[in-house]
PDB file of C-alpha atoms and ligand atoms in Angstrom:
ATOM      1  CA  MET A   7      83.214 120.973 108.646  1.00 43.00           C
ATOM      2  CA  GLY A   8      83.141 122.657 105.244  1.00 47.00           C
ATOM      3  CA  ASN A   9      85.194 125.526 104.100  1.00 54.00           C
ATOM      4  CA  SER A  10      83.873 128.928 103.099  1.00 61.00           C
ATOM      5  CA  LEU A  11      86.932 129.841 101.032  1.00 78.00           C
ATOM      6  CA  ARG A  12      86.622 128.026  97.756  1.00 83.00           C
ATOM      7  CA  THR A  13      90.215 128.331  96.641  1.00 94.00           C
ATOM      8  CA  ARG A  14      92.799 126.340  98.599  1.00 96.00           C
ATOM      9  CA  LEU A  15      96.458 126.337  97.695  1.00 97.00           C
ATOM     10  CA  TYR A  16      99.272 124.090  98.806  1.00 97.00           C
ATOM     11  CA  ILE A  17     102.312 126.232  99.621  1.00 97.00           C
ATOM     12  CA  ASN A  18     105.773 124.714  99.816  1.00 95.00           C
ATOM     13  CA  SER A  19     107.114 127.071 102.526  1.00 96.00           C
ATOM     14  CA  PRO A  20     106.362 128.061 106.155  1.00 97.00           C
ATOM     15  CA  LEU A  21     103.067 129.779 106.984  1.00 98.00           C
ATOM     16  CA  ALA A  22     102.827 132.361 109.790  1.00 98.00           C
ATOM     17  CA  ALA A  23     101.055 135.696 110.274  1.00 98.00           C
ATOM     18  CA  GLY A  24     102.394 138.227 107.767  1.00 98.00           C
ATOM     19  CA  GLN A  25     104.462 135.576 105.981  1.00 98.00           C
ATOM     20  CA  ILE A  26     104.743 136.135 102.219  1.00 98.00           C
ATOM     21  CA  ALA A  27     105.021 133.023 100.044  1.00 97.00           C
ATOM     22  CA  ALA A  28     105.862 132.751  96.358  1.00 97.00           C
ATOM     23  CA  LEU A  29     103.405 131.022  94.024  1.00 97.00           C
ATOM     24  CA  THR A  30     104.514 128.462  91.468  1.00 95.00           C
ATOM     25  CA  PRO A  31     104.054 129.357  87.771  1.00 94.00           C
ATOM     26  CA  GLU A  32     101.195 126.807  87.650  1.00 93.00           C
ATOM     27  CA  GLN A  33      99.467 128.481  90.602  1.00 95.00           C
ATOM     28  CA  VAL A  34      99.909 131.923  89.016  1.00 97.00           C
ATOM     29  CA  HIS A  35      98.340 130.600  85.821  1.00 96.00           C
ATOM     30  CA  TYR A  36      95.486 128.956  87.726  1.00 95.00           C
ATOM     31  CA  LEU A  37      94.626 132.028  89.835  1.00 96.00           C
ATOM     32  CA  ARG A  38      95.076 134.561  87.041  1.00 96.00           C
ATOM     33  CA  ASN A  39      93.876 132.850  83.868  1.00 95.00           C
ATOM     34  CA  VAL A  40      91.573 130.079  85.089  1.00 95.00           C
ATOM     35  CA  LEU A  41      89.894 131.655  88.126  1.00 95.00           C
ATOM     36  CA  ARG A  42      90.534 135.264  86.983  1.00 95.00           C
ATOM     37  CA  LEU A  43      91.321 136.441  90.499  1.00 95.00           C
ATOM     38  CA  SER A  44      93.300 139.552  91.357  1.00 94.00           C
ATOM     39  CA  VAL A  45      95.320 141.104  94.182  1.00 97.00           C
ATOM     40  CA  GLY A  46      93.442 141.324  97.479  1.00 96.00           C
ATOM     41  CA  VAL A  47      91.272 138.225  96.981  1.00 96.00           C
ATOM     42  CA  GLU A  48      91.220 135.911 100.006  1.00 96.00           C
ATOM     43  CA  LEU A  49      91.969 132.208  99.809  1.00 96.00           C
ATOM     44  CA  ALA A  50      92.984 129.306 102.010  1.00 97.00           C
ATOM     45  CA  LEU A  51      96.620 128.193 102.295  1.00 98.00           C
ATOM     46  CA  PHE A  52      98.191 125.056 103.751  1.00 98.00           C
ATOM     47  CA  ASN A  53     101.642 123.496 103.673  1.00 97.00           C
ATOM     48  CA  GLY A  54     101.269 120.158 105.439  1.00 96.00           C
ATOM     49  CA  ALA A  55     102.793 121.463 108.685  1.00 97.00           C
ATOM     50  CA  ASP A  56     101.339 124.774 109.890  1.00 98.00           C
ATOM     51  CA  GLY A  57      97.576 124.177 109.621  1.00 98.00           C
ATOM     52  CA  GLU A  58      95.238 126.042 107.301  1.00 97.00           C
ATOM     53  CA  TRP A  59      95.599 129.798 106.916  1.00 98.00           C
ATOM     54  CA  LEU A  60      93.427 132.587 105.652  1.00 97.00           C
ATOM     55  CA  GLY A  61      95.554 134.220 102.983  1.00 97.00           C
ATOM     56  CA  ARG A  62      95.357 137.006 100.483  1.00 97.00           C
ATOM     57  CA  ILE A  63      96.794 137.412  97.008  1.00 97.00           C
ATOM     58  CA  ALA A  64      99.576 139.985  97.462  1.00 98.00           C
ATOM     59  CA  GLU A  65     100.917 140.022  93.914  1.00 98.00           C
ATOM     60  CA  LEU A  66      99.672 138.459  90.686  1.00 97.00           C
ATOM     61  CA  GLY A  67     101.762 139.287  87.655  1.00 96.00           C
ATOM     62  CA  LYS A  68     101.950 137.596  84.291  1.00 93.00           C
ATOM     63  CA  ASP A  69     104.276 134.883  85.476  1.00 90.00           C
ATOM     64  CA  LYS A  70     105.007 135.749  89.113  1.00 96.00           C
ATOM     65  CA  GLY A  71     102.833 135.941  92.179  1.00 97.00           C
ATOM     66  CA  GLN A  72     102.791 135.987  95.970  1.00 98.00           C
ATOM     67  CA  VAL A  73     100.298 135.308  98.730  1.00 98.00           C
ATOM     68  CA  GLU A  74     100.324 136.610 102.284  1.00 98.00           C
ATOM     69  CA  ALA A  75      99.220 134.484 105.260  1.00 98.00           C
ATOM     70  CA  ILE A  76      96.899 136.410 107.604  1.00 98.00           C
ATOM     71  CA  THR A  77      95.483 134.205 110.379  1.00 98.00           C
ATOM     72  CA  GLN A  78      95.319 130.504 111.066  1.00 98.00           C
ATOM     73  CA  ARG A  79      91.867 129.041 110.419  1.00 96.00           C
ATOM     74  CA  ARG A  80      92.483 125.432 111.441  1.00 96.00           C
ATOM     75  CA  PRO A  81      95.309 123.758 113.362  1.00 97.00           C
ATOM     76  CA  GLN A  82      97.393 121.143 111.567  1.00 97.00           C
ATOM     77  CA  SER A  83      95.823 117.694 111.360  1.00 94.00           C
ATOM     78  CA  SER A  84      96.781 114.566 109.512  1.00 92.00           C
ATOM     79  CA  VAL A  85      95.167 111.446 108.112  1.00 95.00           C
ATOM     80  CA  PRO A  86      95.446 108.067 109.896  1.00 95.00           C
ATOM     81  CA  ASP A  87      98.818 106.352 109.520  1.00 96.00           C
ATOM     82  CA  ILE A  88      97.839 104.042 106.643  1.00 98.00           C
ATOM     83  CA  TRP A  89     100.069 103.217 103.659  1.00 98.00           C
ATOM     84  CA  LEU A  90      98.794 102.118 100.245  1.00 98.00           C
ATOM     85  CA  LEU A  91     101.137  99.961  98.173  1.00 98.00           C
ATOM     86  CA  PHE A  92     100.046  99.089  94.644  1.00 97.00           C
ATOM     87  CA  ALA A  93     101.525  97.525  91.543  1.00 96.00           C
ATOM     88  CA  PRO A  94     101.622 100.323  88.951  1.00 91.00           C
ATOM     89  CA  ILE A  95      99.281 100.105  86.015  1.00 85.00           C
ATOM     90  CA  LYS A  96      98.865 102.223  82.940  1.00 85.00           C
ATOM     91  CA  ARG A  97      99.135 105.989  83.261  1.00 82.00           C
ATOM     92  CA  GLN A  98      95.447 106.803  83.819  1.00 87.00           C
ATOM     93  CA  GLY A  99      95.226 104.152  86.522  1.00 90.00           C
ATOM     94  CA  VAL A 100      98.242 105.533  88.366  1.00 93.00           C
ATOM     95  CA  ASP A 101      96.871 109.088  88.178  1.00 94.00           C
ATOM     96  CA  LEU A 102      93.480 107.894  89.400  1.00 96.00           C
ATOM     97  CA  ILE A 103      95.047 106.097  92.366  1.00 97.00           C
ATOM     98  CA  ALA A 104      97.157 109.149  93.330  1.00 97.00           C
ATOM     99  CA  GLU A 105      94.083 111.379  93.284  1.00 98.00           C
ATOM    100  CA  LYS A 106      91.538 109.059  94.909  1.00 98.00           C
ATOM    101  CA  ALA A 107      93.889 107.585  97.514  1.00 98.00           C
ATOM    102  CA  THR A 108      94.616 111.160  98.616  1.00 98.00           C
ATOM    103  CA  GLU A 109      90.892 111.834  99.011  1.00 98.00           C
ATOM    104  CA  LEU A 110      90.463 108.549 100.874  1.00 98.00           C
ATOM    105  CA  GLY A 111      93.191 109.567 103.306  1.00 98.00           C
ATOM    106  CA  ALA A 112      96.306 107.514 102.527  1.00 98.00           C
ATOM    107  CA  ALA A 113      99.385 108.758 104.411  1.00 98.00           C
ATOM    108  CA  VAL A 114     101.843 107.060 102.043  1.00 98.00           C
ATOM    109  CA  ILE A 115     101.347 105.983  98.416  1.00 98.00           C
ATOM    110  CA  TRP A 116     103.975 103.555  97.186  1.00 97.00           C
ATOM    111  CA  PRO A 117     104.251 101.893  93.734  1.00 96.00           C
ATOM    112  CA  VAL A 118     105.618  98.348  94.019  1.00 97.00           C
ATOM    113  CA  VAL A 119     107.012  96.437  91.055  1.00 95.00           C
ATOM    114  CA  THR A 120     105.844  92.820  90.915  1.00 96.00           C
ATOM    115  CA  LYS A 121     106.473  89.944  88.461  1.00 95.00           C
ATOM    116  CA  HIS A 122     103.373  90.734  86.409  1.00 93.00           C
ATOM    117  CA  THR A 123     103.888  94.494  86.452  1.00 90.00           C
ATOM    118  CA  ASP A 124     104.305  95.523  82.838  1.00 78.00           C
ATOM    119  CA  VAL A 125     104.811  99.235  83.416  1.00 81.00           C
ATOM    120  CA  ALA A 126     108.439 100.222  82.995  1.00 76.00           C
ATOM    121  CA  ARG A 127     108.428 103.667  84.543  1.00 87.00           C
ATOM    122  CA  VAL A 128     106.228 105.454  87.043  1.00 91.00           C
ATOM    123  CA  ASN A 129     106.135 109.219  86.986  1.00 93.00           C
ATOM    124  CA  THR A 130     106.082 109.888  90.723  1.00 93.00           C
ATOM    125  CA  GLU A 131     106.439 113.625  90.127  1.00 93.00           C
ATOM    126  CA  ARG A 132     103.164 113.685  88.226  1.00 94.00           C
ATOM    127  CA  MET A 133     101.583 111.501  90.907  1.00 95.00           C
ATOM    128  CA  GLN A 134     102.728 114.025  93.517  1.00 95.00           C
ATOM    129  CA  LEU A 135     101.092 116.887  91.559  1.00 94.00           C
ATOM    130  CA  ASN A 136      97.854 114.886  91.337  1.00 96.00           C
ATOM    131  CA  ALA A 137      98.009 114.246  95.067  1.00 97.00           C
ATOM    132  CA  ILE A 138      98.567 117.944  95.862  1.00 96.00           C
ATOM    133  CA  GLU A 139      95.617 118.939  93.674  1.00 95.00           C
ATOM    134  CA  ALA A 140      93.406 116.351  95.366  1.00 97.00           C
ATOM    135  CA  ALA A 141      94.525 117.535  98.831  1.00 97.00           C
ATOM    136  CA  GLU A 142      93.664 121.123  97.865  1.00 96.00           C
ATOM    137  CA  GLN A 143      90.160 120.065  96.861  1.00 95.00           C
ATOM    138  CA  CYS A 144      89.318 117.625  99.640  1.00 95.00           C
ATOM    139  CA  GLU A 145      90.358 119.906 102.530  1.00 93.00           C
ATOM    140  CA  ARG A 146      93.162 117.660 103.707  1.00 96.00           C
ATOM    141  CA  LEU A 147      95.824 119.593 105.574  1.00 96.00           C
ATOM    142  CA  ASP A 148      98.609 117.242 104.611  1.00 96.00           C
ATOM    143  CA  VAL A 149      99.756 115.724 101.334  1.00 97.00           C
ATOM    144  CA  PRO A 150     100.503 111.997 101.094  1.00 97.00           C
ATOM    145  CA  GLU A 151     104.121 110.970 100.843  1.00 96.00           C
ATOM    146  CA  LEU A 152     104.833 109.469  97.418  1.00 96.00           C
ATOM    147  CA  ARG A 153     107.588 106.879  97.569  1.00 96.00           C
ATOM    148  CA  GLU A 154     109.819 105.936  94.651  1.00 95.00           C
ATOM    149  CA  PRO A 155     108.937 102.516  93.137  1.00 95.00           C
ATOM    150  CA  LYS A 156     110.697  99.437  94.548  1.00 95.00           C
ATOM    151  CA  THR A 157     110.439  95.757  93.731  1.00 96.00           C
ATOM    152  CA  LEU A 158     108.208  93.642  95.967  1.00 97.00           C
ATOM    153  CA  VAL A 159     111.246  91.617  97.061  1.00 97.00           C
ATOM    154  CA  ASP A 160     113.088  94.783  98.177  1.00 97.00           C
ATOM    155  CA  VAL A 161     110.009  96.169  99.893  1.00 98.00           C
ATOM    156  CA  LEU A 162     109.632  92.973 101.933  1.00 98.00           C
ATOM    157  CA  ALA A 163     113.356  92.728 102.715  1.00 97.00           C
ATOM    158  CA  THR A 164     113.418  96.193 104.294  1.00 97.00           C
ATOM    159  CA  TRP A 165     109.913  96.168 105.766  1.00 98.00           C
ATOM    160  CA  PRO A 166     109.453  97.831 109.201  1.00 97.00           C
ATOM    161  CA  LYS A 167     108.434  94.713 111.131  1.00 93.00           C
ATOM    162  CA  GLU A 168     106.020  96.419 113.534  1.00 95.00           C
ATOM    163  CA  ARG A 169     103.787  97.481 110.611  1.00 98.00           C
ATOM    164  CA  LEU A 170     101.232  94.896 109.474  1.00 98.00           C
ATOM    165  CA  LEU A 171     100.900  94.465 105.702  1.00 98.00           C
ATOM    166  CA  ILE A 172      97.421  93.490 104.561  1.00 97.00           C
ATOM    167  CA  VAL A 173      97.507  92.005 101.081  1.00 97.00           C
ATOM    168  CA  ALA A 174      94.423  91.942  98.854  1.00 97.00           C
ATOM    169  CA  ALA A 175      94.275  88.453  97.334  1.00 94.00           C
ATOM    170  CA  GLU A 176      91.368  87.057  95.341  1.00 87.00           C
ATOM    171  CA  SER A 177      88.890  84.844  97.140  1.00 72.00           C
ATOM    172  CA  GLY A 178      90.284  81.566  95.833  1.00 70.00           C
ATOM    173  CA  GLU A 179      93.568  82.303  97.559  1.00 70.00           C
ATOM    174  CA  GLN A 180      92.212  83.596 100.837  1.00 73.00           C
ATOM    175  CA  ARG A 181      89.364  82.478 103.069  1.00 83.00           C
ATOM    176  CA  PHE A 182      89.020  85.637 105.148  1.00 94.00           C
ATOM    177  CA  SER A 183      87.414  88.890 104.069  1.00 95.00           C
ATOM    178  CA  LEU A 184      89.044  92.229 104.808  1.00 96.00           C
ATOM    179  CA  PRO A 185      86.495  93.096 107.560  1.00 96.00           C
ATOM    180  CA  GLU A 186      87.131  89.718 109.232  1.00 96.00           C
ATOM    181  CA  VAL A 187      90.888  90.211 109.068  1.00 96.00           C
ATOM    182  CA  LEU A 188      90.708  93.762 110.452  1.00 96.00           C
ATOM    183  CA  LYS A 189      88.430  92.701 113.305  1.00 94.00           C
ATOM    184  CA  ASP A 190      91.043  90.311 114.665  1.00 88.00           C
ATOM    185  CA  LEU A 191      94.098  92.516 114.327  1.00 91.00           C
ATOM    186  CA  PRO A 192      95.764  94.345 117.205  1.00 87.00           C
ATOM    187  CA  LYS A 193      95.964  98.139 117.034  1.00 86.00           C
ATOM    188  CA  SER A 194      99.191  98.669 115.141  1.00 90.00           C
ATOM    189  CA  PRO A 195     100.488 100.637 112.178  1.00 95.00           C
ATOM    190  CA  MET A 196      99.249  99.118 108.922  1.00 98.00           C
ATOM    191  CA  ALA A 197      99.772  99.084 105.169  1.00 98.00           C
ATOM    192  CA  LEU A 198      97.614  97.744 102.329  1.00 98.00           C
ATOM    193  CA  LEU A 199      98.971  96.036  99.191  1.00 98.00           C
ATOM    194  CA  VAL A 200      97.147  95.428  95.911  1.00 98.00           C
ATOM    195  CA  GLY A 201      98.539  93.447  92.968  1.00 96.00           C
ATOM    196  CA  PRO A 202      98.751  94.224  89.254  1.00 94.00           C
ATOM    197  CA  GLU A 203      96.172  93.547  86.543  1.00 91.00           C
ATOM    198  CA  GLY A 204      97.626  90.058  86.035  1.00 92.00           C
ATOM    199  CA  GLY A 205      97.541  89.316  89.762  1.00 94.00           C
ATOM    200  CA  PHE A 206     100.439  88.238  91.992  1.00 95.00           C
ATOM    201  CA  ALA A 207     102.637  85.382  90.791  1.00 95.00           C
ATOM    202  CA  THR A 208     102.317  82.152  92.795  1.00 93.00           C
ATOM    203  CA  SER A 209     105.896  82.589  94.043  1.00 95.00           C
ATOM    204  CA  GLU A 210     105.009  86.090  95.245  1.00 95.00           C
ATOM    205  CA  LEU A 211     101.937  84.866  97.123  1.00 94.00           C
ATOM    206  CA  GLU A 212     104.119  82.211  98.760  1.00 94.00           C
ATOM    207  CA  LEU A 213     106.763  84.781  99.655  1.00 96.00           C
ATOM    208  CA  LEU A 214     104.101  87.085 101.094  1.00 95.00           C
ATOM    209  CA  ALA A 215     102.480  84.299 103.102  1.00 93.00           C
ATOM    210  CA  ARG A 216     105.849  83.495 104.744  1.00 95.00           C
ATOM    211  CA  GLN A 217     106.260  86.998 106.200  1.00 97.00           C
ATOM    212  CA  PRO A 218     105.190  87.238 109.855  1.00 96.00           C
ATOM    213  CA  PHE A 219     103.821  90.766 109.307  1.00 97.00           C
ATOM    214  CA  VAL A 220     101.609  89.821 106.315  1.00 96.00           C
ATOM    215  CA  LYS A 221      97.867  89.058 106.428  1.00 95.00           C
ATOM    216  CA  LEU A 222      95.954  88.082 103.276  1.00 95.00           C
ATOM    217  CA  ALA A 223      92.383  89.274 102.819  1.00 96.00           C
ATOM    218  CA  HIS A 224      89.741  89.034 100.099  1.00 95.00           C
ATOM    219  CA  LEU A 225      87.345  91.721  98.926  1.00 95.00           C
ATOM    220  CA  GLY A 226      84.374  89.577  97.988  1.00 93.00           C
ATOM    221  CA  PRO A 227      83.431  87.261  95.121  1.00 92.00           C
ATOM    222  CA  ARG A 228      84.073  89.641  92.223  1.00 94.00           C
ATOM    223  CA  ILE A 229      87.520  90.192  90.705  1.00 94.00           C
ATOM    224  CA  LEU A 230      88.195  93.918  90.805  1.00 96.00           C
ATOM    225  CA  ARG A 231      90.439  95.886  88.481  1.00 94.00           C
ATOM    226  CA  ALA A 232      93.678  96.818  90.231  1.00 95.00           C
ATOM    227  CA  GLU A 233      92.699 100.470  90.701  1.00 95.00           C
ATOM    228  CA  THR A 234      89.231  99.544  91.981  1.00 97.00           C
ATOM    229  CA  ALA A 235      90.813  97.119  94.459  1.00 97.00           C
ATOM    230  CA  ALA A 236      93.270  99.808  95.672  1.00 98.00           C
ATOM    231  CA  LEU A 237      90.466 102.267  96.406  1.00 98.00           C
ATOM    232  CA  ALA A 238      88.193  99.587  97.872  1.00 98.00           C
ATOM    233  CA  VAL A 239      90.767  98.366 100.412  1.00 98.00           C
ATOM    234  CA  LEU A 240      91.440 101.917 101.480  1.00 98.00           C
ATOM    235  CA  ALA A 241      87.744 102.788 101.852  1.00 98.00           C
ATOM    236  CA  VAL A 242      87.019  99.619 103.846  1.00 98.00           C
ATOM    237  CA  TRP A 243      90.065 100.196 106.053  1.00 97.00           C
ATOM    238  CA  GLN A 244      89.037 103.819 106.735  1.00 97.00           C
ATOM    239  CA  ALA A 245      85.489 102.717 107.578  1.00 96.00           C
ATOM    240  CA  LEU A 246      86.525  99.936 109.984  1.00 95.00           C
ATOM    241  CA  SER A 247      89.886 101.028 111.378  1.00 95.00           C
ATOM    242  CA  GLY A 248      90.425 104.629 110.243  1.00 94.00           C
ATOM    243  CA  ASP A 249      88.649 107.952 110.496  1.00 93.00           C
ATOM    244  CA  ALA A 250      85.667 107.415 108.147  1.00 91.00           C
ATOM    245  CA  ALA A 251      83.418 106.200 110.967  1.00 82.00           C
ATOM    246  CA  ARG A 252      84.446 108.811 113.530  1.00 77.00           C
TER     247      ARG A 252
HETATM  248  N1  SAH B  17      94.277  87.411  89.375  1.00 78.89           N
HETATM  249  C1  SAH B  17      93.521  88.073  88.388  1.00 78.89           C
HETATM  250  C2  SAH B  17      93.130  89.522  88.627  1.00 78.89           C
HETATM  251  C3  SAH B  17      94.028  90.439  89.368  1.00 78.89           C
HETATM  252  S1  SAH B  17      93.130  91.795  89.941  1.00 78.89           S
HETATM  253  C4  SAH B  17      94.159  87.870  87.058  1.00 78.89           C
HETATM  254  O1  SAH B  17      95.098  87.118  86.970  1.00 78.89           O
HETATM  255  O2  SAH B  17      93.716  88.459  86.066  1.00 78.89           O
HETATM  256  C5  SAH B  17      94.356  92.885  90.517  1.00 78.89           C
HETATM  257  C6  SAH B  17      94.571  92.903  92.005  1.00 78.89           C
HETATM  258  O3  SAH B  17      93.422  93.410  92.649  1.00 78.89           O
HETATM  259  C7  SAH B  17      94.848  91.583  92.649  1.00 78.89           C
HETATM  260  O4  SAH B  17      96.208  91.247  92.607  1.00 78.89           O
HETATM  261  C8  SAH B  17      94.371  91.805  94.073  1.00 78.89           C
HETATM  262  O5  SAH B  17      95.384  92.440  94.841  1.00 78.89           O
HETATM  263  C9  SAH B  17      93.232  92.783  93.895  1.00 78.89           C
HETATM  264  N2  SAH B  17      91.909  92.134  93.862  1.00 78.89           N
HETATM  265  C10 SAH B  17      91.024  92.137  92.850  1.00 78.89           C
HETATM  266  N3  SAH B  17      89.883  91.510  93.187  1.00 78.89           N
HETATM  267  C11 SAH B  17      90.038  91.105  94.464  1.00 78.89           C
HETATM  268  C12 SAH B  17      89.211  90.401  95.405  1.00 78.89           C
HETATM  269  N4  SAH B  17      87.997  89.971  95.089  1.00 78.89           N
HETATM  270  N5  SAH B  17      89.729  90.182  96.627  1.00 78.89           N
HETATM  271  C13 SAH B  17      90.982  90.596  96.958  1.00 78.89           C
HETATM  272  N6  SAH B  17      91.794  91.246  96.119  1.00 78.89           N
HETATM  273  C14 SAH B  17      91.347  91.504  94.894  1.00 78.89           C
END
């Protein structure tokens, strides 16, 4: 693995040989003023569908720029089909989760509003930008899908029943560790859910436990901060059921 071209850009349009794509104002600023690159410099391009391409800067003006795709370097690939649901926390926590969950290979990142969630609004647009930046840096060829926030009750009511939902619940509430739970599960699509700083309400834990597609799991004897728990469940899942051990 490894990538000889240091600069990788996410492009929101088709990539094919000779295809010219417009850069966003942020990308123009980054290439021109931060990296101080100029026309002709080669870089890597990806769009989440057409693989990774060797590209070249075709135009780099003050506030306008274009790149040209030359040849495909890698075919399209995607991360395992794992969703991360988390109760939104303060801004830095949400940004951290968007960035790190992208690196850890989440396919879907979904803020879920629970009883003890005290964050009124989640800026999913900013989360998406964080996810794109993380994908550019970690050599992912796809960008996670960022869902709009929904309440836990709504999420459960419309849940796709064939997908198992593994809920991180502190050790007092759950006898089985995440590795034990994963070991016994059939191969099926999965999602991971982590609660807010104040934990799940008792009524929510009861509601979760009643769902046939839900499994509760603990992450050891220490109580983790919500963002730590979100990244820990994802890392453990990738190591035992995903692509980290391949
Ligand atoms: N219940 C505690 C802390 C919540 S920690 C309180 O009331 O303050 C935030 C979330 O992280 C929890 O809802 C849970 O989903 C997850 N979490 C933290 N530590 C965990 C552990 N040891 N096992 C499983 N989940 C954990």
